[in-house]
PDB file of C-alpha atoms (C1' of nucleotides) in Angstrom:
ATOM      1  CA  MET A   1      32.101 -88.218  27.730  1.00 40.00           C
ATOM      2  CA  THR A   2      31.595 -87.083  31.066  1.00 37.00           C
ATOM      3  CA  ASP A   3      29.058 -88.579  33.024  1.00 38.00           C
ATOM      4  CA  SER A   4      28.542 -84.625  34.566  1.00 37.00           C
ATOM      5  CA  HIS A   5      26.527 -83.509  31.580  1.00 38.00           C
ATOM      6  CA  PRO A   6      24.336 -80.913  32.683  1.00 40.00           C
ATOM      7  CA  ARG A   7      20.781 -81.516  33.971  1.00 40.00           C
ATOM      8  CA  LEU A   8      18.174 -80.190  31.470  1.00 39.00           C
ATOM      9  CA  PRO A   9      15.890 -78.247  32.582  1.00 43.00           C
ATOM     10  CA  VAL A  10      13.054 -78.900  30.462  1.00 43.00           C
ATOM     11  CA  GLU A  11      10.689 -77.666  32.716  1.00 46.00           C
ATOM     12  CA  VAL A  12      11.776 -74.214  32.544  1.00 51.00           C
ATOM     13  CA  GLU A  13       8.967 -72.175  32.360  1.00 59.00           C
ATOM     14  CA  SER A  14       7.396 -71.008  29.739  1.00 71.00           C
ATOM     15  CA  ALA A  15       7.769 -67.942  29.785  1.00 74.00           C
ATOM     16  CA  ASP A  16      11.190 -68.446  30.136  1.00 80.00           C
ATOM     17  CA  CYS A  17      10.890 -70.766  26.768  1.00 81.00           C
ATOM     18  CA  ARG A  18       9.449 -67.929  24.857  1.00 82.00           C
ATOM     19  CA  ALA A  19      12.614 -65.702  25.404  1.00 83.00           C
ATOM     20  CA  ILE A  20      15.292 -67.214  25.350  1.00 89.00           C
ATOM     21  CA  SER A  21      14.090 -69.053  21.472  1.00 90.00           C
ATOM     22  CA  ASP A  22      12.914 -65.483  20.530  1.00 90.00           C
ATOM     23  CA  ILE A  23      16.749 -64.299  21.297  1.00 92.00           C
ATOM     24  CA  LEU A  24      18.095 -67.721  19.508  1.00 92.00           C
ATOM     25  CA  SER A  25      15.787 -66.717  16.549  1.00 94.00           C
ATOM     26  CA  ARG A  26      17.720 -63.041  15.750  1.00 94.00           C
ATOM     27  CA  VAL A  27      20.760 -65.103  16.345  1.00 93.00           C
ATOM     28  CA  GLY A  28      19.973 -67.273  13.589  1.00 91.00           C
ATOM     29  CA  ASP A  29      18.769 -64.334  11.264  1.00 94.00           C
ATOM     30  CA  LYS A  30      20.297 -63.713   8.157  1.00 91.00           C
ATOM     31  CA  TRP A  31      21.779 -60.498   9.029  1.00 96.00           C
ATOM     32  CA  THR A  32      20.961 -59.042  12.698  1.00 97.00           C
ATOM     33  CA  VAL A  33      24.751 -60.907  14.077  1.00 96.00           C
ATOM     34  CA  LEU A  34      26.150 -59.695  10.598  1.00 95.00           C
ATOM     35  CA  VAL A  35      25.460 -56.104  11.426  1.00 97.00           C
ATOM     36  CA  VAL A  36      26.414 -56.737  15.603  1.00 97.00           C
ATOM     37  CA  GLU A  37      29.489 -58.346  14.950  1.00 96.00           C
ATOM     38  CA  ILE A  38      30.783 -54.776  12.168  1.00 97.00           C
ATOM     39  CA  LEU A  39      29.120 -52.404  14.773  1.00 98.00           C
ATOM     40  CA  GLY A  40      31.420 -54.229  17.279  1.00 97.00           C
ATOM     41  CA  THR A  41      34.421 -52.508  15.609  1.00 96.00           C
ATOM     42  CA  GLY A  42      33.100 -49.177  16.450  1.00 97.00           C
ATOM     43  CA  PRO A  43      30.208 -47.123  15.399  1.00 98.00           C
ATOM     44  CA  SER A  44      28.590 -46.458  11.990  1.00 98.00           C
ATOM     45  CA  ARG A  45      26.360 -44.382   9.945  1.00 98.00           C
ATOM     46  CA  PHE A  46      23.582 -46.392   7.912  1.00 98.00           C
ATOM     47  CA  ASN A  47      25.272 -46.129   4.103  1.00 98.00           C
ATOM     48  CA  GLU A  48      28.543 -46.780   5.589  1.00 98.00           C
ATOM     49  CA  LEU A  49      26.870 -50.078   7.322  1.00 98.00           C
ATOM     50  CA  ARG A  50      25.378 -51.063   4.615  1.00 97.00           C
ATOM     51  CA  ARG A  51      28.280 -51.021   2.457  1.00 96.00           C
ATOM     52  CA  GLN A  52      30.326 -52.489   5.072  1.00 95.00           C
ATOM     53  CA  VAL A  53      27.850 -55.932   5.392  1.00 95.00           C
ATOM     54  CA  GLY A  54      27.735 -56.220   1.770  1.00 92.00           C
ATOM     55  CA  GLY A  55      25.012 -57.748   0.073  1.00 94.00           C
ATOM     56  CA  ILE A  56      22.031 -56.110   2.198  1.00 97.00           C
ATOM     57  CA  SER A  57      18.844 -54.482   1.279  1.00 97.00           C
ATOM     58  CA  GLN A  58      17.738 -50.879   2.620  1.00 98.00           C
ATOM     59  CA  LYS A  59      14.869 -52.499   3.808  1.00 98.00           C
ATOM     60  CA  MET A  60      16.542 -55.165   5.583  1.00 98.00           C
ATOM     61  CA  LEU A  61      19.239 -52.733   7.137  1.00 98.00           C
ATOM     62  CA  THR A  62      16.828 -50.707   8.510  1.00 98.00           C
ATOM     63  CA  THR A  63      14.335 -53.683  10.163  1.00 98.00           C
ATOM     64  CA  THR A  64      17.244 -54.798  11.530  1.00 98.00           C
ATOM     65  CA  LEU A  65      19.054 -51.847  13.179  1.00 98.00           C
ATOM     66  CA  ARG A  66      15.315 -51.163  14.442  1.00 98.00           C
ATOM     67  CA  GLN A  67      14.977 -54.649  16.251  1.00 97.00           C
ATOM     68  CA  LEU A  68      18.308 -54.472  17.863  1.00 98.00           C
ATOM     69  CA  GLU A  69      17.416 -50.958  19.002  1.00 98.00           C
ATOM     70  CA  ARG A  70      13.894 -51.625  20.260  1.00 97.00           C
ATOM     71  CA  ASP A  71      15.997 -54.612  22.383  1.00 97.00           C
ATOM     72  CA  GLY A  72      18.442 -51.897  23.670  1.00 98.00           C
ATOM     73  CA  MET A  73      21.231 -53.525  21.456  1.00 98.00           C
ATOM     74  CA  VAL A  74      21.729 -50.947  19.166  1.00 98.00           C
ATOM     75  CA  ARG A  75      21.606 -47.539  19.755  1.00 98.00           C
ATOM     76  CA  ARG A  76      20.471 -44.367  17.180  1.00 98.00           C
ATOM     77  CA  THR A  77      21.865 -40.990  17.387  1.00 98.00           C
ATOM     78  CA  VAL A  78      19.879 -38.407  14.778  1.00 97.00           C
ATOM     79  CA  THR A  79      21.962 -35.457  13.963  1.00 96.00           C
ATOM     80  CA  ALA A  80      19.626 -33.131  12.620  1.00 92.00           C
ATOM     81  CA  THR A  81      21.465 -31.171   9.276  1.00 93.00           C
ATOM     82  CA  ILE A  82      21.250 -31.192   6.541  1.00 92.00           C
ATOM     83  CA  PRO A  83      21.446 -33.944   5.141  1.00 93.00           C
ATOM     84  CA  PRO A  84      20.677 -35.318   7.841  1.00 95.00           C
ATOM     85  CA  ARG A  85      23.438 -37.675   9.534  1.00 97.00           C
ATOM     86  CA  VAL A  86      22.518 -41.277  11.741  1.00 98.00           C
ATOM     87  CA  ASP A  87      24.999 -42.648  13.493  1.00 98.00           C
ATOM     88  CA  TYR A  88      24.579 -46.753  15.138  1.00 98.00           C
ATOM     89  CA  GLU A  89      26.023 -47.958  17.768  1.00 98.00           C
ATOM     90  CA  LEU A  90      26.014 -50.632  20.018  1.00 98.00           C
ATOM     91  CA  THR A  91      25.047 -50.692  23.639  1.00 98.00           C
ATOM     92  CA  ASP A  92      26.108 -52.334  26.481  1.00 98.00           C
ATOM     93  CA  LEU A  93      24.525 -55.081  26.062  1.00 98.00           C
ATOM     94  CA  GLY A  94      24.830 -55.061  22.626  1.00 98.00           C
ATOM     95  CA  ARG A  95      29.042 -55.829  22.971  1.00 98.00           C
ATOM     96  CA  ASP A  96      27.529 -57.757  25.765  1.00 97.00           C
ATOM     97  CA  LEU A  97      25.582 -60.614  23.384  1.00 97.00           C
ATOM     98  CA  LEU A  98      28.754 -60.477  21.600  1.00 97.00           C
ATOM     99  CA  VAL A  99      30.647 -62.690  23.700  1.00 97.00           C
ATOM    100  CA  PRO A 100      28.539 -65.646  23.878  1.00 97.00           C
ATOM    101  CA  VAL A 101      27.677 -65.232  20.055  1.00 96.00           C
ATOM    102  CA  HIS A 102      31.277 -65.542  19.586  1.00 96.00           C
ATOM    103  CA  ALA A 103      31.758 -68.767  21.816  1.00 96.00           C
ATOM    104  CA  LEU A 104      29.397 -70.310  19.278  1.00 96.00           C
ATOM    105  CA  GLY A 105      30.829 -68.784  16.166  1.00 94.00           C
ATOM    106  CA  ASP A 106      33.792 -70.460  17.124  1.00 94.00           C
ATOM    107  CA  TRP A 107      32.584 -73.901  17.821  1.00 96.00           C
ATOM    108  CA  ALA A 108      31.671 -73.688  14.591  1.00 95.00           C
ATOM    109  CA  ARG A 109      34.692 -73.108  12.989  1.00 93.00           C
ATOM    110  CA  ALA A 110      36.328 -75.410  15.048  1.00 95.00           C
ATOM    111  CA  ASN A 111      33.768 -78.248  14.219  1.00 96.00           C
ATOM    112  CA  MET A 112      33.093 -77.332  10.729  1.00 93.00           C
ATOM    113  CA  ALA A 113      35.162 -80.124   9.243  1.00 94.00           C
ATOM    114  CA  LYS A 114      33.601 -83.108  10.867  1.00 96.00           C
ATOM    115  CA  ILE A 115      30.669 -81.477   9.801  1.00 96.00           C
ATOM    116  CA  GLU A 116      31.068 -81.528   6.443  1.00 94.00           C
ATOM    117  CA  SER A 117      32.168 -84.430   6.583  1.00 96.00           C
ATOM    118  CA  ALA A 118      29.585 -85.912   8.361  1.00 96.00           C
ATOM    119  CA  ARG A 119      27.363 -84.331   5.464  1.00 95.00           C
ATOM    120  CA  LEU A 120      29.272 -85.937   2.387  1.00 94.00           C
ATOM    121  CA  ARG A 121      28.866 -89.195   4.212  1.00 95.00           C
ATOM    122  CA  PHE A 122      25.396 -88.855   4.758  1.00 96.00           C
ATOM    123  CA  ASP A 123      24.698 -87.670   1.070  1.00 93.00           C
ATOM    124  CA  GLU A 124      26.984 -90.880  -0.648  1.00 91.00           C
ATOM    125  CA  GLU A 125      24.879 -93.264   1.667  1.00 89.00           C
ATOM    126  CA  ALA A 126      21.453 -91.348  -0.272  1.00 83.00           C
ATOM    127  CA  GLU A 127      22.450 -92.428  -3.421  1.00 72.00           C
ATOM    128  CA  SER A 128      19.543 -95.068  -4.083  1.00 59.00           C
TER     129      SER A 128
ATOM    130  CA  MET B   1      36.106 -47.021  21.962  1.00 38.00           C
ATOM    131  CA  THR B   2      38.218 -48.792  19.161  1.00 36.00           C
ATOM    132  CA  ASP B   3      40.828 -47.616  18.072  1.00 38.00           C
ATOM    133  CA  SER B   4      41.149 -46.238  14.233  1.00 37.00           C
ATOM    134  CA  HIS B   5      39.067 -48.627  11.776  1.00 36.00           C
ATOM    135  CA  PRO B   6      41.503 -49.550   8.595  1.00 37.00           C
ATOM    136  CA  ARG B   7      40.895 -53.071  10.379  1.00 40.00           C
ATOM    137  CA  LEU B   8      38.195 -55.035   8.637  1.00 39.00           C
ATOM    138  CA  PRO B   9      37.903 -58.607  10.674  1.00 43.00           C
ATOM    139  CA  VAL B  10      34.904 -58.577   8.101  1.00 44.00           C
ATOM    140  CA  GLU B  11      36.932 -59.924   5.901  1.00 46.00           C
ATOM    141  CA  VAL B  12      37.230 -63.439   7.258  1.00 52.00           C
ATOM    142  CA  GLU B  13      37.576 -65.572   4.163  1.00 60.00           C
ATOM    143  CA  SER B  14      34.171 -65.927   3.072  1.00 72.00           C
ATOM    144  CA  ALA B  15      33.468 -69.825   3.538  1.00 74.00           C
ATOM    145  CA  ASP B  16      33.940 -70.002   7.103  1.00 80.00           C
ATOM    146  CA  CYS B  17      31.459 -67.449   6.813  1.00 81.00           C
ATOM    147  CA  ARG B  18      28.673 -68.877   5.087  1.00 82.00           C
ATOM    148  CA  ALA B  19      29.780 -72.106   6.819  1.00 83.00           C
ATOM    149  CA  ILE B  20      29.011 -69.955  10.199  1.00 89.00           C
ATOM    150  CA  SER B  21      25.902 -68.369   9.719  1.00 91.00           C
ATOM    151  CA  ASP B  22      24.512 -72.074   8.445  1.00 90.00           C
ATOM    152  CA  ILE B  23      26.015 -73.267  12.294  1.00 92.00           C
ATOM    153  CA  LEU B  24      23.881 -70.098  13.280  1.00 93.00           C
ATOM    154  CA  SER B  25      20.858 -70.490  11.416  1.00 94.00           C
ATOM    155  CA  ARG B  26      20.368 -74.410  12.943  1.00 94.00           C
ATOM    156  CA  VAL B  27      20.460 -72.458  16.189  1.00 93.00           C
ATOM    157  CA  GLY B  28      17.833 -69.908  15.132  1.00 90.00           C
ATOM    158  CA  ASP B  29      15.587 -72.721  13.759  1.00 93.00           C
ATOM    159  CA  LYS B  30      12.412 -72.785  15.431  1.00 90.00           C
ATOM    160  CA  TRP B  31      12.650 -76.365  16.106  1.00 96.00           C
ATOM    161  CA  THR B  32      16.111 -77.523  16.366  1.00 97.00           C
ATOM    162  CA  VAL B  33      17.660 -76.552  19.404  1.00 95.00           C
ATOM    163  CA  LEU B  34      14.537 -77.742  21.314  1.00 95.00           C
ATOM    164  CA  VAL B  35      14.818 -81.340  19.854  1.00 97.00           C
ATOM    165  CA  VAL B  36      18.777 -81.326  20.708  1.00 97.00           C
ATOM    166  CA  GLU B  37      17.771 -80.332  24.212  1.00 96.00           C
ATOM    167  CA  ILE B  38      15.876 -83.398  25.081  1.00 97.00           C
ATOM    168  CA  LEU B  39      17.961 -85.721  23.271  1.00 98.00           C
ATOM    169  CA  GLY B  40      20.405 -83.954  25.879  1.00 97.00           C
ATOM    170  CA  THR B  41      18.489 -86.117  28.415  1.00 96.00           C
ATOM    171  CA  GLY B  42      19.150 -89.217  26.310  1.00 97.00           C
ATOM    172  CA  PRO B  43      17.587 -91.288  23.456  1.00 98.00           C
ATOM    173  CA  SER B  44      14.318 -90.753  22.431  1.00 98.00           C
ATOM    174  CA  ARG B  45      12.057 -92.716  19.474  1.00 98.00           C
ATOM    175  CA  PHE B  46       9.897 -90.559  17.119  1.00 98.00           C
ATOM    176  CA  ASN B  47       6.512 -90.345  18.795  1.00 97.00           C
ATOM    177  CA  GLU B  48       7.877 -90.043  22.712  1.00 97.00           C
ATOM    178  CA  LEU B  49      10.270 -87.086  21.220  1.00 97.00           C
ATOM    179  CA  ARG B  50       6.863 -85.957  19.434  1.00 97.00           C
ATOM    180  CA  ARG B  51       4.848 -85.782  22.312  1.00 96.00           C
ATOM    181  CA  GLN B  52       8.212 -84.394  24.171  1.00 95.00           C
ATOM    182  CA  VAL B  53       8.646 -81.699  22.091  1.00 94.00           C
ATOM    183  CA  GLY B  54       4.897 -80.465  21.967  1.00 92.00           C
ATOM    184  CA  GLY B  55       3.626 -78.476  19.128  1.00 93.00           C
ATOM    185  CA  ILE B  56       6.067 -80.136  16.442  1.00 96.00           C
ATOM    186  CA  SER B  57       4.346 -81.424  12.630  1.00 97.00           C
ATOM    187  CA  GLN B  58       5.254 -85.042  12.195  1.00 97.00           C
ATOM    188  CA  LYS B  59       6.610 -83.291   8.838  1.00 97.00           C
ATOM    189  CA  MET B  60       9.144 -80.416  11.077  1.00 98.00           C
ATOM    190  CA  LEU B  61      10.556 -83.360  13.542  1.00 98.00           C
ATOM    191  CA  THR B  62      11.369 -85.553  10.190  1.00 98.00           C
ATOM    192  CA  THR B  63      13.069 -82.720   8.568  1.00 98.00           C
ATOM    193  CA  THR B  64      14.701 -81.575  11.571  1.00 98.00           C
ATOM    194  CA  LEU B  65      15.383 -85.245  12.941  1.00 98.00           C
ATOM    195  CA  ARG B  66      17.197 -85.732   8.842  1.00 97.00           C
ATOM    196  CA  GLN B  67      19.080 -82.549   9.141  1.00 97.00           C
ATOM    197  CA  LEU B  68      20.678 -83.045  12.842  1.00 98.00           C
ATOM    198  CA  GLU B  69      21.659 -86.583  11.006  1.00 98.00           C
ATOM    199  CA  ARG B  70      22.818 -85.423   7.676  1.00 97.00           C
ATOM    200  CA  ASP B  71      25.536 -83.243  10.042  1.00 97.00           C
ATOM    201  CA  GLY B  72      26.599 -85.683  11.926  1.00 97.00           C
ATOM    202  CA  MET B  73      24.520 -84.481  15.891  1.00 98.00           C
ATOM    203  CA  VAL B  74      22.225 -87.393  15.781  1.00 98.00           C
ATOM    204  CA  ARG B  75      22.537 -90.498  15.436  1.00 98.00           C
ATOM    205  CA  ARG B  76      19.226 -92.681  14.124  1.00 98.00           C
ATOM    206  CA  THR B  77      19.274 -96.348  14.936  1.00 98.00           C
ATOM    207  CA  VAL B  78      16.449 -98.775  12.420  1.00 97.00           C
ATOM    208  CA  THR B  79      15.147-101.736  14.861  1.00 96.00           C
ATOM    209  CA  ALA B  80      13.242-103.865  12.131  1.00 91.00           C
ATOM    210  CA  THR B  81      10.591-105.276  14.592  1.00 92.00           C
ATOM    211  CA  ILE B  82       6.638-105.296  13.627  1.00 90.00           C
ATOM    212  CA  PRO B  83       5.861-102.490  14.552  1.00 92.00           C
ATOM    213  CA  PRO B  84       9.237-100.628  13.753  1.00 94.00           C
ATOM    214  CA  ARG B  85      11.431 -99.014  16.305  1.00 96.00           C
ATOM    215  CA  VAL B  86      13.719 -96.602  15.382  1.00 98.00           C
ATOM    216  CA  ASP B  87      15.693 -94.112  17.934  1.00 98.00           C
ATOM    217  CA  TYR B  88      17.254 -91.198  18.142  1.00 98.00           C
ATOM    218  CA  GLU B  89      20.001 -89.729  20.653  1.00 98.00           C
ATOM    219  CA  LEU B  90      22.672 -87.611  20.210  1.00 98.00           C
ATOM    220  CA  THR B  91      26.261 -88.132  19.154  1.00 98.00           C
ATOM    221  CA  ASP B  92      29.386 -86.743  21.048  1.00 98.00           C
ATOM    222  CA  LEU B  93      28.962 -83.615  18.717  1.00 98.00           C
ATOM    223  CA  GLY B  94      25.829 -82.492  19.130  1.00 98.00           C
ATOM    224  CA  ARG B  95      26.360 -83.158  22.728  1.00 98.00           C
ATOM    225  CA  ASP B  96      29.413 -80.704  22.068  1.00 97.00           C
ATOM    226  CA  LEU B  97      26.993 -78.155  20.454  1.00 97.00           C
ATOM    227  CA  LEU B  98      25.019 -77.987  24.081  1.00 97.00           C
ATOM    228  CA  VAL B  99      28.118 -76.335  25.685  1.00 97.00           C
ATOM    229  CA  PRO B 100      27.929 -73.076  23.673  1.00 97.00           C
ATOM    230  CA  VAL B 101      23.892 -73.114  22.989  1.00 96.00           C
ATOM    231  CA  HIS B 102      23.832 -73.139  26.687  1.00 96.00           C
ATOM    232  CA  ALA B 103      26.012 -70.437  26.889  1.00 96.00           C
ATOM    233  CA  LEU B 104      24.269 -68.207  25.122  1.00 96.00           C
ATOM    234  CA  GLY B 105      20.248 -69.662  26.544  1.00 94.00           C
ATOM    235  CA  ASP B 106      22.186 -68.251  29.885  1.00 94.00           C
ATOM    236  CA  TRP B 107      22.994 -65.153  28.932  1.00 96.00           C
ATOM    237  CA  ALA B 108      19.305 -64.599  27.323  1.00 95.00           C
ATOM    238  CA  ARG B 109      17.974 -65.671  30.869  1.00 93.00           C
ATOM    239  CA  ALA B 110      20.170 -63.176  32.750  1.00 95.00           C
ATOM    240  CA  ASN B 111      19.343 -60.498  30.093  1.00 96.00           C
ATOM    241  CA  MET B 112      16.177 -61.163  29.456  1.00 93.00           C
ATOM    242  CA  ALA B 113      14.311 -58.457  31.368  1.00 94.00           C
ATOM    243  CA  LYS B 114      16.329 -55.345  30.257  1.00 96.00           C
ATOM    244  CA  ILE B 115      15.747 -56.246  26.824  1.00 96.00           C
ATOM    245  CA  GLU B 116      11.740 -56.513  27.423  1.00 94.00           C
ATOM    246  CA  SER B 117      12.587 -53.102  29.695  1.00 96.00           C
ATOM    247  CA  ALA B 118      13.754 -51.409  26.209  1.00 97.00           C
ATOM    248  CA  ARG B 119      11.459 -53.005  24.517  1.00 95.00           C
ATOM    249  CA  LEU B 120       9.111 -51.251  26.411  1.00 95.00           C
ATOM    250  CA  ARG B 121      10.905 -48.336  26.142  1.00 95.00           C
ATOM    251  CA  PHE B 122      10.838 -48.053  22.739  1.00 96.00           C
ATOM    252  CA  ASP B 123       7.183 -49.525  22.345  1.00 94.00           C
ATOM    253  CA  GLU B 124       6.011 -46.426  24.420  1.00 92.00           C
ATOM    254  CA  GLU B 125       7.837 -43.786  23.014  1.00 90.00           C
ATOM    255  CA  ALA B 126       6.550 -45.025  19.077  1.00 85.00           C
ATOM    256  CA  GLU B 127       3.409 -43.506  20.719  1.00 73.00           C
ATOM    257  CA  SER B 128       2.975 -40.493  17.978  1.00 62.00           C
TER     258      SER B 128
ATOM    259  C1'  DC C   1       4.718 -97.334  14.521  1.00 92.52           C
ATOM    260  C1'  DC C   2       7.751 -94.464  11.532  1.00 92.52           C
ATOM    261  C1'  DG C   3       7.677 -91.903   7.692  1.00 92.52           C
ATOM    262  C1'  DT C   4       6.812 -89.688   2.615  1.00 92.52           C
ATOM    263  C1'  DA C   5       3.970 -86.649  -0.025  1.00 92.52           C
ATOM    264  C1'  DT C   6       0.470 -82.760  -0.962  1.00 92.52           C
ATOM    265  C1'  DC C   7      -1.683 -78.918  -0.315  1.00 92.52           C
ATOM    266  C1'  DC C   8      -1.520 -74.297   1.258  1.00 92.52           C
ATOM    267  C1'  DC C   9      -0.974 -70.398   3.148  1.00 92.52           C
ATOM    268  C1'  DT C  10       1.978 -67.203   5.465  1.00 92.52           C
ATOM    269  C1'  DC C  11       6.315 -63.828   6.054  1.00 92.52           C
ATOM    270  C1'  DC C  12      10.482 -63.327   4.706  1.00 92.52           C
ATOM    271  C1'  DG C  13      13.131 -60.849   1.933  1.00 92.52           C
ATOM    272  C1'  DG C  14      14.851 -58.436  -2.707  1.00 92.52           C
ATOM    273  C1'  DA C  15      13.999 -54.752  -6.230  1.00 92.52           C
ATOM    274  C1'  DT C  16      11.979 -50.864  -7.096  1.00 92.52           C
ATOM    275  C1'  DA C  17      10.327 -46.175  -6.657  1.00 92.52           C
ATOM    276  C1'  DC C  18       9.072 -42.075  -4.161  1.00 92.52           C
ATOM    277  C1'  DT C  19       9.770 -38.789   0.067  1.00 92.52           C
ATOM    278  C1'  DG C  20      11.900 -34.900   3.940  1.00 92.52           C
TER     279       DG C  20
ATOM    280  C1'  DC D   1      21.602 -39.248   3.079  1.00 92.52           C
ATOM    281  C1'  DA D   2      17.807 -41.666   5.525  1.00 92.52           C
ATOM    282  C1'  DG D   3      14.235 -43.480   5.011  1.00 92.52           C
ATOM    283  C1'  DT D   4       9.145 -45.106   3.960  1.00 92.52           C
ATOM    284  C1'  DA D   5       5.802 -47.635   0.716  1.00 92.52           C
ATOM    285  C1'  DT D   6       4.867 -50.968  -2.588  1.00 92.52           C
ATOM    286  C1'  DC D   7       5.128 -54.960  -4.838  1.00 92.52           C
ATOM    287  C1'  DC D   8       6.227 -60.189  -5.488  1.00 92.52           C
ATOM    288  C1'  DG D   9       8.403 -64.441  -6.073  1.00 92.52           C
ATOM    289  C1'  DG D  10      10.005 -68.569  -3.133  1.00 92.52           C
ATOM    290  C1'  DA D  11      11.019 -70.761   1.683  1.00 92.52           C
ATOM    291  C1'  DG D  12       9.193 -72.318   5.726  1.00 92.52           C
ATOM    292  C1'  DG D  13       6.423 -74.948   7.927  1.00 92.52           C
ATOM    293  C1'  DG D  14       0.897 -76.607   9.353  1.00 92.52           C
ATOM    294  C1'  DA D  15      -3.160 -79.819   7.865  1.00 92.52           C
ATOM    295  C1'  DT D  16      -4.040 -84.046   5.973  1.00 92.52           C
ATOM    296  C1'  DA D  17      -3.225 -88.118   3.085  1.00 92.52           C
ATOM    297  C1'  DC D  18      -0.872 -91.953   1.893  1.00 92.52           C
ATOM    298  C1'  DG D  19       2.597 -95.859   1.953  1.00 92.52           C
ATOM    299  C1'  DG D  20       6.222-100.057   4.354  1.00 92.52           C
TER     300       DG D  20
END
DNA sequence: CCGTATCCCTCCGGATACTG
DNA sequence: CAGTATCCGGAGGGATACGG
């Protein structure tokens, strides 16, 4: 492959390392990306979101949204009517996150066949 | 922002969804990216790698490397000498993965200040 | 040197029930 | 409707000891 492979800054400050792996762990989270993807199509209310995600528990949706709100990715708007109404929407930062996440998603889709066959080969050779 | 919402990109094939979130979860894994980053600088032996990563247990290094090998990201080469020697190196696929991962890492570095201040604001308002 | 096998404890996350 | 509170099973992952 290209000789100009990016030289890796293994010596980045550990503070950066923590912060970066922190973001990465959110992307790897079971629900976060799914929620952000859906909010990427437009604002949504709590139970609406719950239905759109499908399979998420109330607890985890709350937790996920709180984290995203805390990180400034999601804006929470409360309308104090009866019954109460709460809207969630992505902030600019949240929408921004979708760019690199989609890049990763595209890579995954483009290479899932290779990965799948690699796994088959590996598991096959593990017959013992 | 968007037009109306009857369009649901959420309905992509669930097979794709599983596979993609599977890759994402590996990226979010505590050790995987770190190991891949280091292997991105060149091949390495087991304990050498262990020292370079720092803080990883023998068990988790083995587990991480096995997963990566199974997925076709890492090639494992055994030299049956005494003492035995095992080298690990990235495959083309593994090096390829680094591209979108670095994009995400760059985004994280570029935005960690915003996130950090968002958190401060959030936690501050949580004083009650 | 390069692992595998156990033990064990923490935390994630689902189910359920209750409030404003 | 939009949460909070509680219980609890199971996976993740560290420490340690042993095998090739």
